[in-house]
Amino acid sequence: MDLPSQGHLQQDHRRQGQVIEGVGLGLRPRHQAEILAGDHDIGWFEALSDNYLDTSGPPMRQLERVRARYPVVLHGVGLSIGSVDPLDHDYLDRLARLAAAVQPEWVSDHMCFTHAGGRYSHDLLPLPYTPEALRHCVQRISVVQERLGRRLVLENVSSYLRYADSCMSEWEFLAAVADEADCEILLDVNNVAVSAHNHGFDPGDYLAAIPPERVRQMHLAGYEQAEDHRLDTHGRAVQPDVWSLYEAALARFGPVPTSLEWDQDIPDFETLCTEAARAQERMDAAR
């Protein structure tokens, strides 16, 4: 597959001269009035693709109002790139129509699987890191990118188990997939911190193995500490060790656009803006 260069893709998919930079927020309907009021320092928003696949419904009309004023990226949970079930081409067609309508700067999903044998887990399940899984993911990513006409951006997920068959690290797998599929990476810094604690690896090793030219976006979120492991809940403020890891990521990857995720116990918009400002301060310092 011969895709346009990365810079050409950026130019093709910008609208009205909008450029995504700095720190953004996940788009939540409850905050839409404040978002459209425009009296805040948030410059872009990340919309959950799966909420807008019906491009003729009321949610899409709300998204169009936000998109008319702010840059938007699409972030999904439904591609199930790593599943051995056939790709859901109906889902992929709807995603392509959504991307054509919204013209986001990029489209992202997760390096995981969400269903197997026709059963949906409603969770982001980790992959075995094997050559077979690598080839499988690369082939499916190629199909998705051909259908979307753009590079896909894939996020690392938090995990709580490892497969006995894995013969490479998660970061080696992610970097190899990005290289062989010619896709990009959404580096979730919180997920790196969660998995590093749960599996006992050095999160610095993870960052060091990811090629900077592949990192399109970063995520920040909050985790919960259980007795002997961490849970990726996206339900609280960013933890101190994640802030430290984010600073290390900025030092390695530069001021990559970063969005704050807060999906449970969602606070008021002012609280989200305050948390985003903390990230922006670190990004500005890293410049």
Coordinates of C-alpha atoms in Angstrom, one line a residue:
M1 CA 0.0 0.0 0.0
D2 CA 1.4 3.4 -1.0
L3 CA 0.1 6.0 1.4
P4 CA 0.9 9.7 1.1
S5 CA 3.7 11.1 3.2
Q6 CA 2.9 12.0 6.8
G7 CA 3.1 15.7 6.1
H8 CA 0.8 15.4 3.1
L9 CA -1.8 13.6 5.2
Q10 CA -1.7 16.5 7.7
Q11 CA -2.3 19.1 5.0
D12 CA -5.1 17.0 3.4
H13 CA -7.0 16.6 6.7
R14 CA -6.9 20.1 8.2
R15 CA -9.9 22.3 8.1
Q16 CA -9.9 26.0 8.0
G17 CA -6.2 26.2 8.9
Q18 CA -6.7 24.5 12.3
V19 CA -3.6 22.7 13.7
I20 CA -3.5 20.5 16.7
E21 CA -0.9 21.3 19.3
G22 CA -0.6 21.5 23.0
V23 CA -3.0 19.8 25.4
G24 CA -6.5 18.8 24.6
L25 CA -9.4 17.1 26.4
G26 CA -11.8 14.2 25.7
L27 CA -15.0 15.5 24.4
R28 CA -17.9 14.9 26.8
P29 CA -21.5 15.9 26.0
R30 CA -22.1 17.3 29.5
H31 CA -19.5 19.9 28.9
Q32 CA -20.6 21.0 25.4
A33 CA -22.1 24.3 26.5
E34 CA -18.9 25.4 28.2
I35 CA -16.8 24.2 25.3
L36 CA -18.8 26.2 22.8
A37 CA -18.7 29.2 25.0
G38 CA -15.0 29.4 24.2
D39 CA -13.8 31.0 27.4
H40 CA -11.1 28.5 28.2
D41 CA -7.6 27.6 27.2
I42 CA -8.3 24.2 25.6
G43 CA -7.4 24.2 21.9
W44 CA -8.6 20.8 20.6
F45 CA -10.8 17.8 21.6
E46 CA -10.7 14.1 21.2
A47 CA -14.1 12.5 20.3
L48 CA -14.9 8.9 20.9
S49 CA -15.5 7.5 17.4
D50 CA -18.0 4.9 18.5
N51 CA -20.4 7.5 19.8
Y52 CA -20.8 9.2 16.4
L53 CA -20.9 6.3 13.9
D54 CA -24.5 7.3 13.0
T55 CA -23.6 10.3 11.0
S56 CA -27.2 11.4 10.7
G57 CA -28.1 11.4 14.4
P58 CA -28.2 14.1 17.1
P59 CA -24.7 13.2 18.6
M60 CA -23.2 13.9 15.2
R61 CA -24.9 17.3 14.9
Q62 CA -23.5 18.2 18.3
L63 CA -20.0 17.0 17.2
E64 CA -20.4 19.2 14.1
R65 CA -20.9 22.3 16.2
V66 CA -17.7 21.6 18.2
R67 CA -15.8 20.7 15.0
A68 CA -16.8 24.0 13.4
R69 CA -14.9 25.8 16.1
Y70 CA -12.1 23.5 17.3
P71 CA -9.8 20.9 15.9
V72 CA -10.9 17.3 16.6
V73 CA -9.3 13.9 16.5
L74 CA -11.3 10.6 16.5
H75 CA -10.4 7.9 19.0
G76 CA -12.1 4.5 18.9
V77 CA -12.4 1.2 20.8
G78 CA -14.1 -1.0 18.1
L79 CA -11.5 -2.0 15.5
S80 CA -10.2 -4.9 17.5
I81 CA -7.0 -4.9 15.5
G82 CA -5.6 -8.0 17.2
S83 CA -8.7 -10.2 17.1
V84 CA -8.6 -13.4 15.1
D85 CA -12.3 -12.8 14.1
P86 CA -12.7 -11.3 10.7
L87 CA -12.5 -7.5 10.5
D88 CA -15.9 -5.9 10.9
H89 CA -16.2 -4.2 7.5
D90 CA -19.5 -2.6 8.3
Y91 CA -17.9 -0.9 11.3
L92 CA -15.0 0.1 9.2
D93 CA -17.2 1.6 6.5
R94 CA -19.1 3.6 9.1
L95 CA -15.8 4.8 10.6
A96 CA -14.6 5.8 7.1
R97 CA -17.8 7.8 6.6
L98 CA -17.4 9.5 9.9
A99 CA -13.8 10.4 9.2
A100 CA -14.8 11.8 5.8
A101 CA -17.5 14.0 7.5
V102 CA -15.4 15.2 10.4
Q103 CA -12.0 15.5 8.7
P104 CA -10.1 14.8 11.9
E105 CA -6.4 15.4 12.1
W106 CA -6.0 11.7 12.8
V107 CA -8.0 8.6 13.6
S108 CA -6.8 6.3 16.5
D109 CA -7.7 3.0 18.2
H110 CA -6.0 0.5 20.4
M111 CA -3.3 -2.2 19.9
C112 CA -5.5 -4.9 21.4
F113 CA -8.5 -7.1 20.8
T114 CA -12.0 -6.6 22.1
H115 CA -13.8 -9.7 20.8
A116 CA -13.1 -13.3 19.9
G117 CA -15.3 -16.1 18.6
G118 CA -18.1 -13.5 18.2
R119 CA -18.1 -12.7 21.9
Y120 CA -17.5 -9.1 22.9
S121 CA -15.5 -8.4 26.1
H122 CA -16.3 -4.7 26.4
D123 CA -12.7 -4.3 27.4
L124 CA -9.3 -3.7 25.8
L125 CA -7.5 -7.1 26.0
P126 CA -3.7 -7.4 25.5
L127 CA -2.1 -9.4 22.8
P128 CA 0.5 -12.1 22.9
Y129 CA 3.7 -10.6 21.6
T130 CA 4.7 -13.2 19.0
P131 CA 5.8 -13.0 15.4
E132 CA 2.5 -14.5 14.4
A133 CA 0.5 -11.8 16.2
L134 CA 2.8 -9.2 14.7
R135 CA 2.1 -10.3 11.1
H136 CA -1.6 -10.6 11.8
C137 CA -1.8 -7.1 13.2
V138 CA 0.2 -5.6 10.3
Q139 CA -2.1 -7.2 7.8
R140 CA -5.2 -5.9 9.4
I141 CA -3.8 -2.4 9.9
S142 CA -3.0 -2.3 6.2
V143 CA -6.6 -3.1 5.4
V144 CA -7.9 -0.4 7.7
Q145 CA -5.5 2.2 6.4
E146 CA -6.4 1.4 2.8
R147 CA -10.1 1.9 3.6
L148 CA -9.5 5.1 5.6
G149 CA -7.0 6.5 3.2
R150 CA -4.8 7.6 6.0
R151 CA -2.4 6.2 8.6
L152 CA -4.0 4.7 11.7
V153 CA -2.7 5.7 15.1
L154 CA -2.7 2.9 17.7
E155 CA -2.5 3.1 21.5
N156 CA -0.8 0.9 24.0
V157 CA -3.2 -0.5 26.5
S158 CA -2.9 -1.3 30.2
S159 CA -2.5 -5.0 31.1
Y160 CA -2.8 -7.3 34.1
L161 CA -1.5 -10.5 32.6
R162 CA 1.2 -11.8 30.3
Y163 CA 1.0 -14.7 27.8
A164 CA 3.4 -17.7 28.1
D165 CA 3.9 -17.6 24.4
S166 CA 5.2 -14.0 24.2
C167 CA 8.7 -13.8 23.0
M168 CA 9.2 -10.1 22.9
S169 CA 8.4 -7.1 25.1
E170 CA 5.3 -5.0 24.5
W171 CA 7.4 -2.0 23.5
E172 CA 9.4 -4.1 20.9
F173 CA 6.1 -5.4 19.5
L174 CA 4.5 -1.9 19.3
A175 CA 7.6 -0.4 17.6
A176 CA 7.8 -3.3 15.1
V177 CA 4.1 -3.1 14.2
A178 CA 4.4 0.7 13.6
D179 CA 7.4 0.2 11.4
E180 CA 6.1 -2.8 9.4
A181 CA 2.5 -1.4 9.0
D182 CA 3.7 2.2 8.5
C183 CA 1.2 3.4 11.1
E184 CA 1.7 5.7 14.1
I185 CA 1.5 5.5 17.9
L186 CA -0.7 7.0 20.5
L187 CA 1.6 6.6 23.6
D188 CA -0.6 6.4 26.7
V189 CA 1.9 7.4 29.5
N190 CA -0.5 6.3 32.2
N191 CA -0.9 2.9 30.6
V192 CA 2.9 2.5 30.5
A193 CA 3.1 3.4 34.2
V194 CA 0.3 1.0 35.1
S195 CA 1.7 -2.0 33.1
A196 CA 5.3 -1.3 34.4
H197 CA 4.1 -1.6 38.0
N198 CA 1.9 -4.6 37.3
H199 CA 4.6 -6.5 35.4
G200 CA 7.8 -5.2 37.1
F201 CA 9.5 -3.6 34.2
D202 CA 11.2 -0.2 33.9
P203 CA 8.9 2.3 32.2
G204 CA 12.1 4.2 31.0
D205 CA 12.9 1.1 28.9
Y206 CA 9.5 1.4 27.2
L207 CA 10.0 5.0 26.3
A208 CA 13.6 4.4 25.0
A209 CA 12.4 1.7 22.6
I210 CA 9.6 3.8 20.9
P211 CA 10.8 5.6 17.8
P212 CA 10.0 9.3 18.2
E213 CA 9.0 9.8 14.6
R214 CA 6.1 7.4 15.1
V215 CA 4.5 9.1 18.1
R216 CA 1.6 11.2 16.9
Q217 CA -0.2 11.8 20.3
M218 CA 0.1 11.0 24.0
H219 CA -2.5 10.3 26.7
L220 CA -2.6 11.2 30.3
A221 CA -5.1 9.7 32.9
G222 CA -5.4 8.6 36.5
Y223 CA -5.1 5.1 37.9
E224 CA -6.2 3.5 41.1
Q225 CA -3.8 1.6 43.4
A226 CA -5.1 -1.8 44.6
E227 CA -3.2 -4.0 47.1
D228 CA -0.5 -5.3 44.7
H229 CA -1.5 -3.9 41.3
R230 CA -2.7 -0.8 39.6
L231 CA -6.1 -0.4 37.8
D232 CA -6.4 1.8 34.8
T233 CA -9.7 3.5 35.7
H234 CA -9.4 6.9 34.1
G235 CA -11.4 8.1 37.1
R236 CA -9.1 10.5 38.9
A237 CA -6.4 13.1 38.6
V238 CA -3.0 12.2 37.1
Q239 CA -0.7 10.5 39.7
P240 CA 2.7 12.0 40.6
D241 CA 4.7 9.2 39.0
V242 CA 2.8 9.5 35.8
W243 CA 3.6 13.2 35.7
S244 CA 7.3 12.3 36.1
L245 CA 7.1 9.8 33.3
Y246 CA 5.3 12.3 31.1
E247 CA 8.2 14.8 31.6
A248 CA 10.6 12.0 30.5
A249 CA 8.3 11.3 27.5
L250 CA 8.4 15.0 26.6
A251 CA 12.2 15.0 26.8
R252 CA 12.4 12.1 24.4
F253 CA 9.5 12.8 22.0
G254 CA 9.1 16.5 22.2
P255 CA 5.9 18.5 22.6
V256 CA 3.7 15.9 21.1
P257 CA -0.1 16.8 21.3
T258 CA -1.4 15.3 24.5
S259 CA -5.0 14.7 25.6
L260 CA -6.3 14.2 29.2
E261 CA -8.7 11.3 29.6
W262 CA -11.2 11.2 32.5
D263 CA -13.9 8.6 31.8
Q264 CA -15.3 7.7 35.2
D265 CA -16.6 10.1 37.9
I266 CA -16.2 12.9 35.4
P267 CA -15.6 16.2 37.1
D268 CA -16.8 19.7 36.1
F269 CA -15.2 21.3 33.1
E270 CA -13.1 23.7 35.2
T271 CA -11.4 20.8 37.0
L272 CA -10.5 19.2 33.7
C273 CA -9.1 22.5 32.4
T274 CA -7.0 22.8 35.5
E275 CA -5.6 19.3 35.0
A276 CA -4.9 20.0 31.4
A277 CA -3.1 23.3 32.4
R278 CA -0.7 21.2 34.5
A279 CA 0.2 19.2 31.4
Q280 CA 0.6 22.3 29.3
E281 CA 3.0 23.8 31.9
R282 CA 5.2 20.7 31.6
M283 CA 5.0 20.8 27.8
D284 CA 6.0 24.5 27.7
A285 CA 8.9 23.8 30.1
A286 CA 10.1 20.9 27.8
R287 CA 10.1 23.2 24.7

